Short mmCIF file of C-alpha atoms in Angstrom, two decimals:
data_model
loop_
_atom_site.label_atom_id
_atom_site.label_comp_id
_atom_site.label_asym_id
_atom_site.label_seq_id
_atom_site.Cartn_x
_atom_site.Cartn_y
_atom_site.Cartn_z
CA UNK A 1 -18.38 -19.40 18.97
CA UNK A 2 -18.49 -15.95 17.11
CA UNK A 3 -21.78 -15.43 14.52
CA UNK A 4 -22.67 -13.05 12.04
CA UNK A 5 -25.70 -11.43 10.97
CA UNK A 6 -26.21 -12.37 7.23
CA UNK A 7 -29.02 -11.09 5.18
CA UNK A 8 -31.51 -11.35 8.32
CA UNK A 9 -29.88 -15.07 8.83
CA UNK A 10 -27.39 -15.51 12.31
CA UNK A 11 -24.36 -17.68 10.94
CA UNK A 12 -21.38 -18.79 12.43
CA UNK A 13 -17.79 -16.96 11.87
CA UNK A 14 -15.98 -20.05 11.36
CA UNK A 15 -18.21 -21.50 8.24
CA UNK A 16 -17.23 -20.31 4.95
CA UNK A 17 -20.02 -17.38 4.98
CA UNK A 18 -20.88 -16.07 0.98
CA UNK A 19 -20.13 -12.62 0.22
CA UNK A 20 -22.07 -10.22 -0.40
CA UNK A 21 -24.04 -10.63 -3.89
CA UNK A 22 -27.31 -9.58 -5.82
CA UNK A 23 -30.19 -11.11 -4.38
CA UNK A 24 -32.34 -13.48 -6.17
CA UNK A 25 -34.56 -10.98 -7.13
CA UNK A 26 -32.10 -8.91 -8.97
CA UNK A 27 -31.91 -6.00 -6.26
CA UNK A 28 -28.37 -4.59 -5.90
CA UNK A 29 -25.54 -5.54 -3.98
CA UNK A 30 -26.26 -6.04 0.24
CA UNK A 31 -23.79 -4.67 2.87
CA UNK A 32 -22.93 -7.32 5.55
CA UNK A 33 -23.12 -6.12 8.98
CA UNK A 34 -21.69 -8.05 11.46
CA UNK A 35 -22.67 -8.51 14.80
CA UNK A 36 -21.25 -10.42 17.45
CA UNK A 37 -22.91 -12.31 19.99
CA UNK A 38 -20.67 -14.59 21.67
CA UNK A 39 -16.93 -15.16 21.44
CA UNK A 40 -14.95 -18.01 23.36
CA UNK A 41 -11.87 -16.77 24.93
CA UNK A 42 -8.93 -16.27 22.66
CA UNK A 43 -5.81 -18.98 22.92
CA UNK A 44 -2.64 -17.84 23.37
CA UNK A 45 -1.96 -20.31 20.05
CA UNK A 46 -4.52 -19.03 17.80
CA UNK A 47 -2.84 -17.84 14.91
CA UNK A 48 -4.59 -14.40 14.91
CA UNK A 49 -2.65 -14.09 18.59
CA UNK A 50 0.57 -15.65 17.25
CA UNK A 51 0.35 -12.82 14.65
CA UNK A 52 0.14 -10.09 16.85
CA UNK A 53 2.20 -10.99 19.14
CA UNK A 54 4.89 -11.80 16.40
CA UNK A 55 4.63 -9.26 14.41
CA UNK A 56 4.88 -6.53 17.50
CA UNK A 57 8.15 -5.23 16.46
CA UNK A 58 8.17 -5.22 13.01
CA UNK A 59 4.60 -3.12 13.42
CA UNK A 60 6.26 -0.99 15.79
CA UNK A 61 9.55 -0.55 13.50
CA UNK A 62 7.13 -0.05 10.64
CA UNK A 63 4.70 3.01 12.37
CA UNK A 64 8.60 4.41 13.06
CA UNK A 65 9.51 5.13 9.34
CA UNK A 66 10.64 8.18 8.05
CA UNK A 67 7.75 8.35 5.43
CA UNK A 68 4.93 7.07 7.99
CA UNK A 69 6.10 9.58 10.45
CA UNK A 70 5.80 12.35 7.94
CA UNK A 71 2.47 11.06 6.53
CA UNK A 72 1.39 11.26 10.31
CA UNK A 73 2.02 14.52 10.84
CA UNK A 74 0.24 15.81 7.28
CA UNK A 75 3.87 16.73 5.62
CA UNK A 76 2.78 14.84 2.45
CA UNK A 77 3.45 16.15 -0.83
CA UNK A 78 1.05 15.35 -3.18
CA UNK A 79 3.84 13.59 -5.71
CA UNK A 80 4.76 11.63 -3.25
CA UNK A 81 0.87 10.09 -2.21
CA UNK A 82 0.42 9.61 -6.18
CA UNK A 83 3.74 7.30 -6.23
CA UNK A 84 2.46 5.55 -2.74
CA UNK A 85 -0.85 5.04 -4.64
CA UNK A 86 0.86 3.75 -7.08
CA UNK A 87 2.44 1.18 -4.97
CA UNK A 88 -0.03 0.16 -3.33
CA UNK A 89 -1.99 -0.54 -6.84
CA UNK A 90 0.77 -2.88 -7.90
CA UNK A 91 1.09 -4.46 -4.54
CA UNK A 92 -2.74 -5.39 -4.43
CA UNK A 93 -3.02 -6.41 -8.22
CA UNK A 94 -0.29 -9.28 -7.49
CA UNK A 95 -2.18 -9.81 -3.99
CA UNK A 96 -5.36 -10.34 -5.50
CA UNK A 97 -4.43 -11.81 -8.35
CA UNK A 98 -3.25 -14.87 -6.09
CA UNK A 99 -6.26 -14.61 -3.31
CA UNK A 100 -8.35 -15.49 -6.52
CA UNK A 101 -6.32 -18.18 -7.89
CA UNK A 102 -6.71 -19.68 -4.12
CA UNK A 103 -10.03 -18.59 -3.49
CA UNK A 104 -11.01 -22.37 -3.28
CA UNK A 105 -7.90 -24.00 -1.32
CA UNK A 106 -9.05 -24.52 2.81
CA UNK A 107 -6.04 -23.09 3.93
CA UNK A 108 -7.39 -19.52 2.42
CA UNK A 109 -10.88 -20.16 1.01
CA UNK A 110 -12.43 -19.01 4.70
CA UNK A 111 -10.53 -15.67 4.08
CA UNK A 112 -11.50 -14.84 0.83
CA UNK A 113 -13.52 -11.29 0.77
CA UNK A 114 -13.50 -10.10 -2.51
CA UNK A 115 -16.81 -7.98 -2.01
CA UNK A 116 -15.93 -6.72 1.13
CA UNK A 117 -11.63 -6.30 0.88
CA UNK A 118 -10.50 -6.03 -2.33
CA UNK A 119 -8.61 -3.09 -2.96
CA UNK A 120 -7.62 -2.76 -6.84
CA UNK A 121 -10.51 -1.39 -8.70
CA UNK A 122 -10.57 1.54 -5.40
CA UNK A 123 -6.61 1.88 -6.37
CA UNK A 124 -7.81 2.33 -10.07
CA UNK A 125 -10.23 5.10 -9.54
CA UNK A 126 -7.87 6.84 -7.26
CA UNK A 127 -5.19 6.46 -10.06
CA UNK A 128 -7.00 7.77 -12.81
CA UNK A 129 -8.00 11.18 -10.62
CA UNK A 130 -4.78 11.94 -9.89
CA UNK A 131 -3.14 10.82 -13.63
CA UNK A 132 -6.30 11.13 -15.87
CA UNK A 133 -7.69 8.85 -17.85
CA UNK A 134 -4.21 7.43 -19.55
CA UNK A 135 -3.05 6.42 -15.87
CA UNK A 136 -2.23 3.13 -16.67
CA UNK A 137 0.55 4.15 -19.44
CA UNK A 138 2.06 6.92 -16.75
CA UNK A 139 2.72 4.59 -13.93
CA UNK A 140 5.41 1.82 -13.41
CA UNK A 141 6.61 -0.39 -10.72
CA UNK A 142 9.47 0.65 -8.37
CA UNK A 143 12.27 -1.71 -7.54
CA UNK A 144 11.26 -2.17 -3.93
CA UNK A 145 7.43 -2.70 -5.26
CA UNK A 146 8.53 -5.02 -7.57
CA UNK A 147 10.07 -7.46 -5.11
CA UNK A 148 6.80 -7.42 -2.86
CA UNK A 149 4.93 -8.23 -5.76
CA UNK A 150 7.41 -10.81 -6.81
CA UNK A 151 7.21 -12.42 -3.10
CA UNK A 152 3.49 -12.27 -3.10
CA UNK A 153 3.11 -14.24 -6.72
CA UNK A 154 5.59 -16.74 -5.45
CA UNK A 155 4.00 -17.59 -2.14
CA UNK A 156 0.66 -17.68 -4.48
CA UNK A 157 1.50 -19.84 -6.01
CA UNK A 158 3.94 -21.97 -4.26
CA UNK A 159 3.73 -21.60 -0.38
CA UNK A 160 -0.52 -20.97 -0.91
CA UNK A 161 -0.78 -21.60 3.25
CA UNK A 162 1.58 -17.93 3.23
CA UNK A 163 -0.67 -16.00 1.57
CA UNK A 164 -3.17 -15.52 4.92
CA UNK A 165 0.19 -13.87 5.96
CA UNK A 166 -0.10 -11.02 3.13
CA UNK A 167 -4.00 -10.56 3.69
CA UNK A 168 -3.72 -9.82 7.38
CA UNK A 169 -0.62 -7.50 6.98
CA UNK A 170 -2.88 -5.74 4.22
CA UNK A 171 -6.31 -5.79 4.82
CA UNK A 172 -6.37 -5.43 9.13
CA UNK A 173 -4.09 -2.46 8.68
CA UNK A 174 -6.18 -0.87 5.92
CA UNK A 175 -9.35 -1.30 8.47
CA UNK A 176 -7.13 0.00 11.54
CA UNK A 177 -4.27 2.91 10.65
CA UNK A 178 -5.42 2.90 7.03
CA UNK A 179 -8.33 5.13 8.15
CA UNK A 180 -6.03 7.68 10.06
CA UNK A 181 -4.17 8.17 7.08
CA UNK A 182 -7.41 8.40 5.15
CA UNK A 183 -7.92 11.76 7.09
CA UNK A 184 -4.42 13.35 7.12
CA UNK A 185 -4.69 12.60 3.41
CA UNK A 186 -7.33 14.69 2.50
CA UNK A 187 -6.67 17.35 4.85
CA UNK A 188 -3.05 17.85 4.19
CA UNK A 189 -3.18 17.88 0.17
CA UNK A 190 -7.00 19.14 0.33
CA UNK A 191 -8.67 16.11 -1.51
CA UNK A 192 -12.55 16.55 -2.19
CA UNK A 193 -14.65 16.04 0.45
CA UNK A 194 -16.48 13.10 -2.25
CA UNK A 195 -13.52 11.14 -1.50
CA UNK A 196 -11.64 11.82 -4.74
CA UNK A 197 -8.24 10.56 -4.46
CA UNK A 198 -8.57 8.44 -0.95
CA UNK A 199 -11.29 5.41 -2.09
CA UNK A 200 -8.76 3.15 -1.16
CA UNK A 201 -9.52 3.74 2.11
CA UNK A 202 -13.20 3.63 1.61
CA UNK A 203 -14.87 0.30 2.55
CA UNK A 204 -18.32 0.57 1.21
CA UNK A 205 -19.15 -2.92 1.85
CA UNK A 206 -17.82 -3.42 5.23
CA UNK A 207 -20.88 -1.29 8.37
CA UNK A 208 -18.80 -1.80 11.26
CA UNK A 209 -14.64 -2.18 10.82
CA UNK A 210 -14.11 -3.60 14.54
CA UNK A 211 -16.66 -6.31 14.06
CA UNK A 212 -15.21 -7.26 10.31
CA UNK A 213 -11.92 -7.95 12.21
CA UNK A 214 -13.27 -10.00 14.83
CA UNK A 215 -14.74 -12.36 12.23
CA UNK A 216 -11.41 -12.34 10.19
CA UNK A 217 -9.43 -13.08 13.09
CA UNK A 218 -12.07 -16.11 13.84
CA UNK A 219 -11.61 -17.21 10.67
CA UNK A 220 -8.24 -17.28 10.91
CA UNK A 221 -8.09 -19.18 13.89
CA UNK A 222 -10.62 -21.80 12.32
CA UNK A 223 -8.29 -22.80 9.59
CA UNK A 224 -6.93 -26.20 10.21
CA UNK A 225 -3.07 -25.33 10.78
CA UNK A 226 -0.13 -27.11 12.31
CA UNK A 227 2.18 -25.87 14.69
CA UNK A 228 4.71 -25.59 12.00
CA UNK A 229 2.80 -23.88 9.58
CA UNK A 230 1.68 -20.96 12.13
CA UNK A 231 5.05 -20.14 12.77
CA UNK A 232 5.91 -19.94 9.15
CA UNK A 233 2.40 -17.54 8.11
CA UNK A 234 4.20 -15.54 11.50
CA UNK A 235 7.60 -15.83 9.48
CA UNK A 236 6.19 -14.55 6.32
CA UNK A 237 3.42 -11.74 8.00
CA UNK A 238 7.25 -10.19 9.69
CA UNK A 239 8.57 -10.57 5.71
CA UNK A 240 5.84 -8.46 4.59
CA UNK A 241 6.22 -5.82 7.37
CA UNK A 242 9.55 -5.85 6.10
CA UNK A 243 8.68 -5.34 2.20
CA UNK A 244 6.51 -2.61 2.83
CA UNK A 245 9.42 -0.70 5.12
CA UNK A 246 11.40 -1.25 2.09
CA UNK A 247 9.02 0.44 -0.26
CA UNK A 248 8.05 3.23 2.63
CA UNK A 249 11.73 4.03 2.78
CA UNK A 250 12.07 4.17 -1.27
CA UNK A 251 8.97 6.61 -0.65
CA UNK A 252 11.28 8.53 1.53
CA UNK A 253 13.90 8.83 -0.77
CA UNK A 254 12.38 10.50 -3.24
CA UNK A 255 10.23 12.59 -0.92
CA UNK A 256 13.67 14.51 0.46
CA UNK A 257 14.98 14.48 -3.26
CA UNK A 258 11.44 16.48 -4.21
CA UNK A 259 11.92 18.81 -1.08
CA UNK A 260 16.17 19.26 -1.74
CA UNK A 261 15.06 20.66 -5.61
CA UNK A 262 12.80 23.69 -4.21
CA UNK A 263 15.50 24.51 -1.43
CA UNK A 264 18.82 23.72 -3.31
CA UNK A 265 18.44 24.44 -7.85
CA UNK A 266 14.86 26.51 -6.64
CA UNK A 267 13.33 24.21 -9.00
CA UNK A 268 9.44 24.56 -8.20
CA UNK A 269 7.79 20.91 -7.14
CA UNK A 270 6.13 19.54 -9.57
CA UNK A 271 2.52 20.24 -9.72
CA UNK A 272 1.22 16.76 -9.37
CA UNK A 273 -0.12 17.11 -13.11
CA UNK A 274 0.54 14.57 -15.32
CA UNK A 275 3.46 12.10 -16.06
CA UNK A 276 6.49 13.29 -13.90
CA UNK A 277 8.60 10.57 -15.63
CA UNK A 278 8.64 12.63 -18.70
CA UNK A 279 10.51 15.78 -16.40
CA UNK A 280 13.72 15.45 -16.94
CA UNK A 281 15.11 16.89 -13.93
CA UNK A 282 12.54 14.33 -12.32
CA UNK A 283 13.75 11.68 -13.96
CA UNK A 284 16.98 12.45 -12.87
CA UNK A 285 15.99 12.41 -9.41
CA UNK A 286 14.19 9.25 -9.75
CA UNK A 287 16.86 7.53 -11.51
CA UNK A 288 14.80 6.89 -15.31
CA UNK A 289 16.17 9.22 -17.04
CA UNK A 290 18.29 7.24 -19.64
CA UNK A 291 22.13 7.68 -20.23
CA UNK A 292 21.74 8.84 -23.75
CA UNK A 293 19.64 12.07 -21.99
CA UNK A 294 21.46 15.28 -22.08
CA UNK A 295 20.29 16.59 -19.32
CA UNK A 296 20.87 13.88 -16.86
CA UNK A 297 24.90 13.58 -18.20
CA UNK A 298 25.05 17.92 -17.94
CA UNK A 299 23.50 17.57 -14.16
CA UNK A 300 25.63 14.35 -13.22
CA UNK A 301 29.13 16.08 -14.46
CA UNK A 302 27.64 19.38 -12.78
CA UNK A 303 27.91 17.61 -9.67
CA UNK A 304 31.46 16.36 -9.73
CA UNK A 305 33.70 18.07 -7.12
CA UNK A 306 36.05 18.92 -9.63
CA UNK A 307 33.87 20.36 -12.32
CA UNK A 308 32.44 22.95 -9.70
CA UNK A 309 36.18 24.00 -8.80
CA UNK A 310 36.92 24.53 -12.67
CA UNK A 311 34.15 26.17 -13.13
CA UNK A 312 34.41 28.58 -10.19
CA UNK A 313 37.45 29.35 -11.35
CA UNK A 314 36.51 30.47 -14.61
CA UNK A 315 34.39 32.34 -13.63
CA UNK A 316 36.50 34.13 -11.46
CA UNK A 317 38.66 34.43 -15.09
CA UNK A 318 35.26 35.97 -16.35
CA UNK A 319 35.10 38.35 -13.66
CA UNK A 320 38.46 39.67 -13.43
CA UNK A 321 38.91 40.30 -17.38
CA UNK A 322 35.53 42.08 -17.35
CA UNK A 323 36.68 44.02 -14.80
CA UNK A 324 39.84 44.68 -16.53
CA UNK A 325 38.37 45.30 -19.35
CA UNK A 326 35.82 48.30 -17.93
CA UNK A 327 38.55 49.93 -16.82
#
Protein backbone atom coordinates (compact mmCIF):
# COMPACT_ATOMS: atom_id res chain seq x y z
CA UNK A 1 0.00 0.00 0.00
CA UNK A 2 1.22 3.60 -0.96
CA UNK A 3 1.07 6.42 2.17
CA UNK A 4 1.42 9.95 2.39
CA UNK A 5 2.91 12.27 4.70
CA UNK A 6 0.05 14.60 5.93
CA UNK A 7 0.61 17.41 8.29
CA UNK A 8 3.30 15.26 10.33
CA UNK A 9 0.51 12.27 10.14
CA UNK A 10 1.56 8.95 7.62
CA UNK A 11 -1.86 8.15 5.77
CA UNK A 12 -2.71 5.83 3.27
CA UNK A 13 -3.07 6.84 -0.66
CA UNK A 14 -6.15 5.00 -1.14
CA UNK A 15 -8.35 6.82 1.80
CA UNK A 16 -9.98 9.92 0.82
CA UNK A 17 -6.98 12.18 2.31
CA UNK A 18 -8.34 16.19 3.07
CA UNK A 19 -6.72 18.82 1.19
CA UNK A 20 -4.80 21.10 2.16
CA UNK A 21 -6.62 23.81 4.52
CA UNK A 22 -5.99 26.46 7.37
CA UNK A 23 -5.11 24.87 10.43
CA UNK A 24 -7.13 25.08 13.49
CA UNK A 25 -5.25 27.74 14.72
CA UNK A 26 -5.87 30.05 11.90
CA UNK A 27 -2.21 29.78 10.34
CA UNK A 28 -2.25 29.84 6.52
CA UNK A 29 -2.66 27.32 4.04
CA UNK A 30 -0.06 23.91 4.43
CA UNK A 31 1.70 22.38 1.35
CA UNK A 32 1.30 18.53 1.23
CA UNK A 33 4.38 16.71 0.59
CA UNK A 34 4.14 13.38 -0.29
CA UNK A 35 6.30 10.70 0.42
CA UNK A 36 6.19 7.25 -0.49
CA UNK A 37 7.09 4.40 1.46
CA UNK A 38 5.82 1.33 0.04
CA UNK A 39 3.98 0.55 -3.17
CA UNK A 40 2.56 -3.02 -4.17
CA UNK A 41 3.34 -3.93 -7.64
CA UNK A 42 1.20 -2.35 -10.29
CA UNK A 43 -1.58 -4.75 -12.20
CA UNK A 44 -1.62 -4.88 -15.60
CA UNK A 45 -5.68 -4.01 -14.94
CA UNK A 46 -5.34 -1.09 -12.80
CA UNK A 47 -6.95 1.59 -14.47
CA UNK A 48 -3.99 4.03 -14.13
CA UNK A 49 -2.10 1.12 -16.44
CA UNK A 50 -5.16 0.64 -18.68
CA UNK A 51 -4.80 4.43 -19.24
CA UNK A 52 -1.45 4.51 -20.29
CA UNK A 53 -1.32 1.87 -22.12
CA UNK A 54 -4.57 3.02 -24.00
CA UNK A 55 -4.01 6.17 -24.48
CA UNK A 56 -0.25 5.50 -26.05
CA UNK A 57 -1.17 6.59 -29.43
CA UNK A 58 -3.37 9.22 -29.07
CA UNK A 59 -0.42 10.80 -26.60
CA UNK A 60 1.97 10.06 -29.18
CA UNK A 61 -0.34 11.55 -32.12
CA UNK A 62 -0.98 14.43 -29.75
CA UNK A 63 3.07 15.43 -28.83
CA UNK A 64 3.11 15.16 -33.02
CA UNK A 65 0.91 18.30 -33.71
CA UNK A 66 1.78 21.02 -35.73
CA UNK A 67 1.23 23.58 -32.84
CA UNK A 68 2.97 21.28 -30.05
CA UNK A 69 5.86 20.79 -32.33
CA UNK A 70 6.26 24.49 -32.80
CA UNK A 71 5.63 25.29 -29.09
CA UNK A 72 8.57 22.71 -28.58
CA UNK A 73 10.92 24.26 -30.42
CA UNK A 74 10.15 28.06 -28.86
CA UNK A 75 8.45 29.32 -32.37
CA UNK A 76 5.51 30.72 -30.31
CA UNK A 77 4.07 33.93 -31.05
CA UNK A 78 2.87 35.61 -28.28
CA UNK A 79 -0.93 35.98 -29.93
CA UNK A 80 -1.03 32.73 -30.33
CA UNK A 81 -0.06 31.59 -26.28
CA UNK A 82 -2.76 34.38 -25.26
CA UNK A 83 -5.53 32.44 -27.47
CA UNK A 84 -4.06 28.88 -26.02
CA UNK A 85 -4.47 30.53 -22.57
CA UNK A 86 -7.50 31.31 -23.40
CA UNK A 87 -8.47 27.84 -24.15
CA UNK A 88 -7.26 26.34 -21.67
CA UNK A 89 -9.30 28.88 -19.22
CA UNK A 90 -12.54 27.78 -20.80
CA UNK A 91 -11.59 24.18 -20.88
CA UNK A 92 -10.81 24.12 -17.01
CA UNK A 93 -13.85 26.41 -15.96
CA UNK A 94 -16.30 23.62 -17.50
CA UNK A 95 -13.76 20.92 -15.95
CA UNK A 96 -13.98 22.24 -12.66
CA UNK A 97 -17.13 23.34 -12.66
CA UNK A 98 -18.19 19.51 -12.87
CA UNK A 99 -15.19 18.04 -10.50
CA UNK A 100 -17.11 20.25 -7.88
CA UNK A 101 -20.54 19.29 -8.62
CA UNK A 102 -19.02 15.54 -8.13
CA UNK A 103 -16.71 16.27 -5.53
CA UNK A 104 -18.83 13.89 -3.25
CA UNK A 105 -19.78 10.88 -5.74
CA UNK A 106 -17.10 7.59 -4.94
CA UNK A 107 -16.45 7.16 -8.38
CA UNK A 108 -14.49 10.76 -8.27
CA UNK A 109 -14.62 11.99 -4.66
CA UNK A 110 -10.93 10.15 -4.06
CA UNK A 111 -9.70 12.42 -6.97
CA UNK A 112 -10.86 15.58 -6.03
CA UNK A 113 -7.77 18.18 -5.47
CA UNK A 114 -9.06 21.41 -5.56
CA UNK A 115 -6.12 22.90 -3.33
CA UNK A 116 -3.57 21.16 -4.95
CA UNK A 117 -4.94 20.93 -9.06
CA UNK A 118 -7.20 23.36 -9.85
CA UNK A 119 -6.25 25.38 -12.60
CA UNK A 120 -8.85 28.39 -13.21
CA UNK A 121 -8.09 31.12 -10.84
CA UNK A 122 -3.95 30.47 -12.23
CA UNK A 123 -5.72 30.79 -15.90
CA UNK A 124 -7.36 34.08 -14.55
CA UNK A 125 -4.28 35.80 -13.39
CA UNK A 126 -2.45 34.78 -16.46
CA UNK A 127 -5.44 36.24 -18.49
CA UNK A 128 -5.66 39.45 -16.99
CA UNK A 129 -1.58 40.09 -17.57
CA UNK A 130 -1.72 39.49 -20.90
CA UNK A 131 -5.45 41.38 -21.59
CA UNK A 132 -5.56 43.78 -18.54
CA UNK A 133 -7.90 44.08 -16.20
CA UNK A 134 -11.18 43.93 -18.71
CA UNK A 135 -9.93 40.30 -19.81
CA UNK A 136 -12.99 38.72 -19.27
CA UNK A 137 -15.02 41.02 -21.90
CA UNK A 138 -11.93 40.47 -24.61
CA UNK A 139 -11.96 36.76 -24.68
CA UNK A 140 -14.47 34.20 -26.20
CA UNK A 141 -14.68 30.56 -26.79
CA UNK A 142 -13.46 28.98 -30.07
CA UNK A 143 -15.53 26.41 -31.88
CA UNK A 144 -13.18 23.53 -31.18
CA UNK A 145 -13.06 24.83 -27.30
CA UNK A 146 -16.51 24.95 -27.21
CA UNK A 147 -17.15 21.30 -28.00
CA UNK A 148 -14.54 20.13 -25.25
CA UNK A 149 -16.29 22.13 -22.91
CA UNK A 150 -19.60 20.91 -24.13
CA UNK A 151 -18.26 17.11 -23.76
CA UNK A 152 -16.86 17.79 -20.38
CA UNK A 153 -20.39 19.37 -18.90
CA UNK A 154 -22.16 16.43 -20.42
CA UNK A 155 -20.07 13.63 -19.00
CA UNK A 156 -20.46 15.89 -15.63
CA UNK A 157 -23.21 15.57 -15.44
CA UNK A 158 -24.41 12.51 -17.09
CA UNK A 159 -21.60 9.82 -17.47
CA UNK A 160 -20.03 11.30 -13.72
CA UNK A 161 -17.70 7.78 -13.70
CA UNK A 162 -16.03 9.72 -17.23
CA UNK A 163 -14.97 12.55 -15.68
CA UNK A 164 -11.64 10.71 -13.92
CA UNK A 165 -11.02 10.42 -17.75
CA UNK A 166 -10.77 14.40 -18.22
CA UNK A 167 -8.73 14.89 -14.84
CA UNK A 168 -5.96 12.51 -15.78
CA UNK A 169 -5.71 13.77 -19.45
CA UNK A 170 -5.48 17.34 -17.71
CA UNK A 171 -3.93 17.40 -14.59
CA UNK A 172 -0.91 14.35 -15.15
CA UNK A 173 0.04 16.20 -18.29
CA UNK A 174 0.09 19.64 -16.64
CA UNK A 175 2.53 17.92 -13.84
CA UNK A 176 4.62 16.06 -16.71
CA UNK A 177 5.04 18.10 -20.32
CA UNK A 178 3.12 21.04 -18.85
CA UNK A 179 6.38 22.05 -17.11
CA UNK A 180 8.55 21.84 -20.38
CA UNK A 181 6.33 24.11 -21.95
CA UNK A 182 6.39 26.24 -18.84
CA UNK A 183 10.10 26.96 -19.81
CA UNK A 184 9.99 27.38 -23.63
CA UNK A 185 7.20 29.77 -22.69
CA UNK A 186 8.98 32.20 -20.93
CA UNK A 187 12.07 31.98 -22.78
CA UNK A 188 10.72 32.22 -26.23
CA UNK A 189 8.22 35.31 -25.67
CA UNK A 190 10.52 36.60 -22.63
CA UNK A 191 7.85 36.36 -19.77
CA UNK A 192 9.08 37.77 -16.28
CA UNK A 193 11.15 35.78 -14.44
CA UNK A 194 8.05 36.28 -11.37
CA UNK A 195 6.15 34.00 -13.47
CA UNK A 196 3.89 36.59 -15.09
CA UNK A 197 2.01 35.05 -17.80
CA UNK A 198 2.93 31.10 -17.10
CA UNK A 199 1.06 30.50 -13.35
CA UNK A 200 -0.77 27.96 -14.96
CA UNK A 201 1.99 25.96 -14.83
CA UNK A 202 2.88 26.86 -11.34
CA UNK A 203 1.78 24.32 -8.68
CA UNK A 204 2.32 26.06 -5.45
CA UNK A 205 0.62 23.51 -3.46
CA UNK A 206 1.98 20.41 -4.88
CA UNK A 207 6.51 19.84 -3.18
CA UNK A 208 7.28 17.00 -5.24
CA UNK A 209 5.29 16.43 -8.89
CA UNK A 210 6.51 12.62 -9.27
CA UNK A 211 5.23 11.69 -5.87
CA UNK A 212 1.67 13.72 -6.44
CA UNK A 213 1.27 11.32 -9.43
CA UNK A 214 2.01 8.24 -7.72
CA UNK A 215 -0.75 8.98 -5.21
CA UNK A 216 -3.21 10.00 -8.07
CA UNK A 217 -2.56 7.02 -9.94
CA UNK A 218 -3.22 4.96 -6.47
CA UNK A 219 -6.17 6.62 -6.14
CA UNK A 220 -7.24 5.85 -9.25
CA UNK A 221 -6.69 2.37 -9.02
CA UNK A 222 -8.61 2.31 -5.54
CA UNK A 223 -11.84 3.39 -7.03
CA UNK A 224 -14.25 0.57 -7.10
CA UNK A 225 -14.65 0.06 -11.05
CA UNK A 226 -15.92 -2.69 -13.28
CA UNK A 227 -14.35 -4.09 -16.13
CA UNK A 228 -16.77 -2.27 -18.27
CA UNK A 229 -16.47 0.95 -16.87
CA UNK A 230 -12.45 1.02 -17.19
CA UNK A 231 -12.65 0.52 -20.68
CA UNK A 232 -15.14 3.26 -21.15
CA UNK A 233 -12.93 6.12 -18.68
CA UNK A 234 -10.02 4.51 -21.44
CA UNK A 235 -12.70 5.33 -24.25
CA UNK A 236 -13.35 8.76 -23.07
CA UNK A 237 -9.38 9.69 -21.73
CA UNK A 238 -8.57 8.77 -26.03
CA UNK A 239 -11.84 11.34 -26.67
CA UNK A 240 -10.16 13.96 -24.80
CA UNK A 241 -6.71 13.44 -26.43
CA UNK A 242 -8.71 13.86 -29.35
CA UNK A 243 -10.53 17.29 -28.30
CA UNK A 244 -7.51 18.87 -27.37
CA UNK A 245 -5.75 17.86 -31.01
CA UNK A 246 -8.76 19.51 -32.31
CA UNK A 247 -8.27 22.74 -30.48
CA UNK A 248 -4.17 22.44 -30.92
CA UNK A 249 -4.82 22.25 -34.64
CA UNK A 250 -7.42 25.36 -34.55
CA UNK A 251 -4.27 26.92 -32.66
CA UNK A 252 -2.37 26.10 -35.73
CA UNK A 253 -4.55 27.62 -38.01
CA UNK A 254 -4.45 30.80 -36.95
CA UNK A 255 -0.79 30.68 -35.99
CA UNK A 256 0.20 30.29 -40.02
CA UNK A 257 -2.65 32.89 -40.82
CA UNK A 258 -0.65 35.44 -38.17
CA UNK A 259 2.78 34.44 -39.82
CA UNK A 260 1.18 34.55 -43.84
CA UNK A 261 0.06 38.55 -42.90
CA UNK A 262 3.81 39.76 -42.09
CA UNK A 263 5.21 37.72 -45.18
CA UNK A 264 2.31 38.13 -47.76
CA UNK A 265 0.04 42.10 -47.17
CA UNK A 266 3.47 43.05 -44.76
CA UNK A 267 0.93 43.65 -42.24
CA UNK A 268 3.04 43.88 -38.86
CA UNK A 269 1.79 41.04 -36.11
CA UNK A 270 -0.12 42.29 -33.80
CA UNK A 271 1.52 43.42 -30.72
CA UNK A 272 -0.18 41.18 -28.27
CA UNK A 273 -1.86 44.45 -26.76
CA UNK A 274 -5.25 44.44 -26.18
CA UNK A 275 -8.44 42.98 -27.89
CA UNK A 276 -7.30 41.60 -31.36
CA UNK A 277 -11.00 40.88 -32.11
CA UNK A 278 -11.57 44.50 -32.57
CA UNK A 279 -8.59 44.43 -35.71
CA UNK A 280 -10.29 44.12 -38.50
CA UNK A 281 -7.86 42.51 -40.65
CA UNK A 282 -7.69 40.09 -37.50
CA UNK A 283 -10.98 39.48 -37.46
CA UNK A 284 -10.88 38.61 -40.85
CA UNK A 285 -8.35 36.11 -40.30
CA UNK A 286 -10.11 34.68 -37.44
CA UNK A 287 -13.34 34.51 -39.08
CA UNK A 288 -15.49 37.32 -36.52
CA UNK A 289 -15.47 39.89 -38.45
CA UNK A 290 -19.23 40.29 -39.39
CA UNK A 291 -20.65 40.40 -43.04
CA UNK A 292 -21.97 43.87 -42.71
CA UNK A 293 -17.89 44.89 -42.16
CA UNK A 294 -16.40 46.69 -45.01
CA UNK A 295 -13.32 45.60 -44.71
CA UNK A 296 -13.81 41.94 -44.52
CA UNK A 297 -16.28 42.13 -47.99
CA UNK A 298 -13.19 44.63 -49.75
CA UNK A 299 -10.47 41.77 -48.61
CA UNK A 300 -12.83 38.70 -49.50
CA UNK A 301 -13.66 40.17 -53.22
CA UNK A 302 -9.80 41.20 -53.26
CA UNK A 303 -9.12 37.68 -53.19
CA UNK A 304 -11.25 36.38 -56.01
CA UNK A 305 -9.20 35.11 -58.99
CA UNK A 306 -11.04 37.18 -61.20
CA UNK A 307 -11.02 40.48 -59.42
CA UNK A 308 -7.06 40.33 -59.34
CA UNK A 309 -7.07 39.71 -63.27
CA UNK A 310 -9.45 42.88 -63.73
CA UNK A 311 -7.64 44.70 -61.72
CA UNK A 312 -4.21 43.93 -63.17
CA UNK A 313 -5.48 44.82 -66.14
CA UNK A 314 -6.47 48.15 -65.32
CA UNK A 315 -3.82 48.92 -64.16
CA UNK A 316 -1.95 48.06 -67.01
CA UNK A 317 -4.82 50.66 -68.71
CA UNK A 318 -3.38 53.14 -66.00
CA UNK A 319 0.03 52.61 -67.02
CA UNK A 320 -0.10 52.73 -70.63
CA UNK A 321 -2.35 56.06 -70.85
CA UNK A 322 0.08 57.70 -68.38
CA UNK A 323 2.63 56.79 -70.44
CA UNK A 324 0.87 58.02 -73.41
CA UNK A 325 0.01 60.79 -71.98
CA UNK A 326 3.87 62.00 -70.88
CA UNK A 327 4.73 61.74 -74.12
Amino acid sequence: MCFVYFRGRLIPAVTTMPAAQESPEGGEEDTLHYEETEDDAVSPMDLSELLKEGTKESHDRAENTQFVKDFLKGRIKKELFKLATVALYFTYSALEEEMDHNKDNPLFAPLYFPVELHRREALAKDLKYFYGEDWKEKIQCSEATQQYVDRIHHVGQHEPELLVAHAYTRYMGDLSGGQVLKKVAQRALKLPSTEEGIQFYVFDNISNAQQFKQLYRARMNALDLDKNTKERIVEEANKAFRFNMQVFDELDKVGRSLGEEAQDGGVPVHDGKGDIRKCPYYADKLGTAGPSCPFHAAVGLARQPLVQLVLAACMAMAAGAAAWYIL
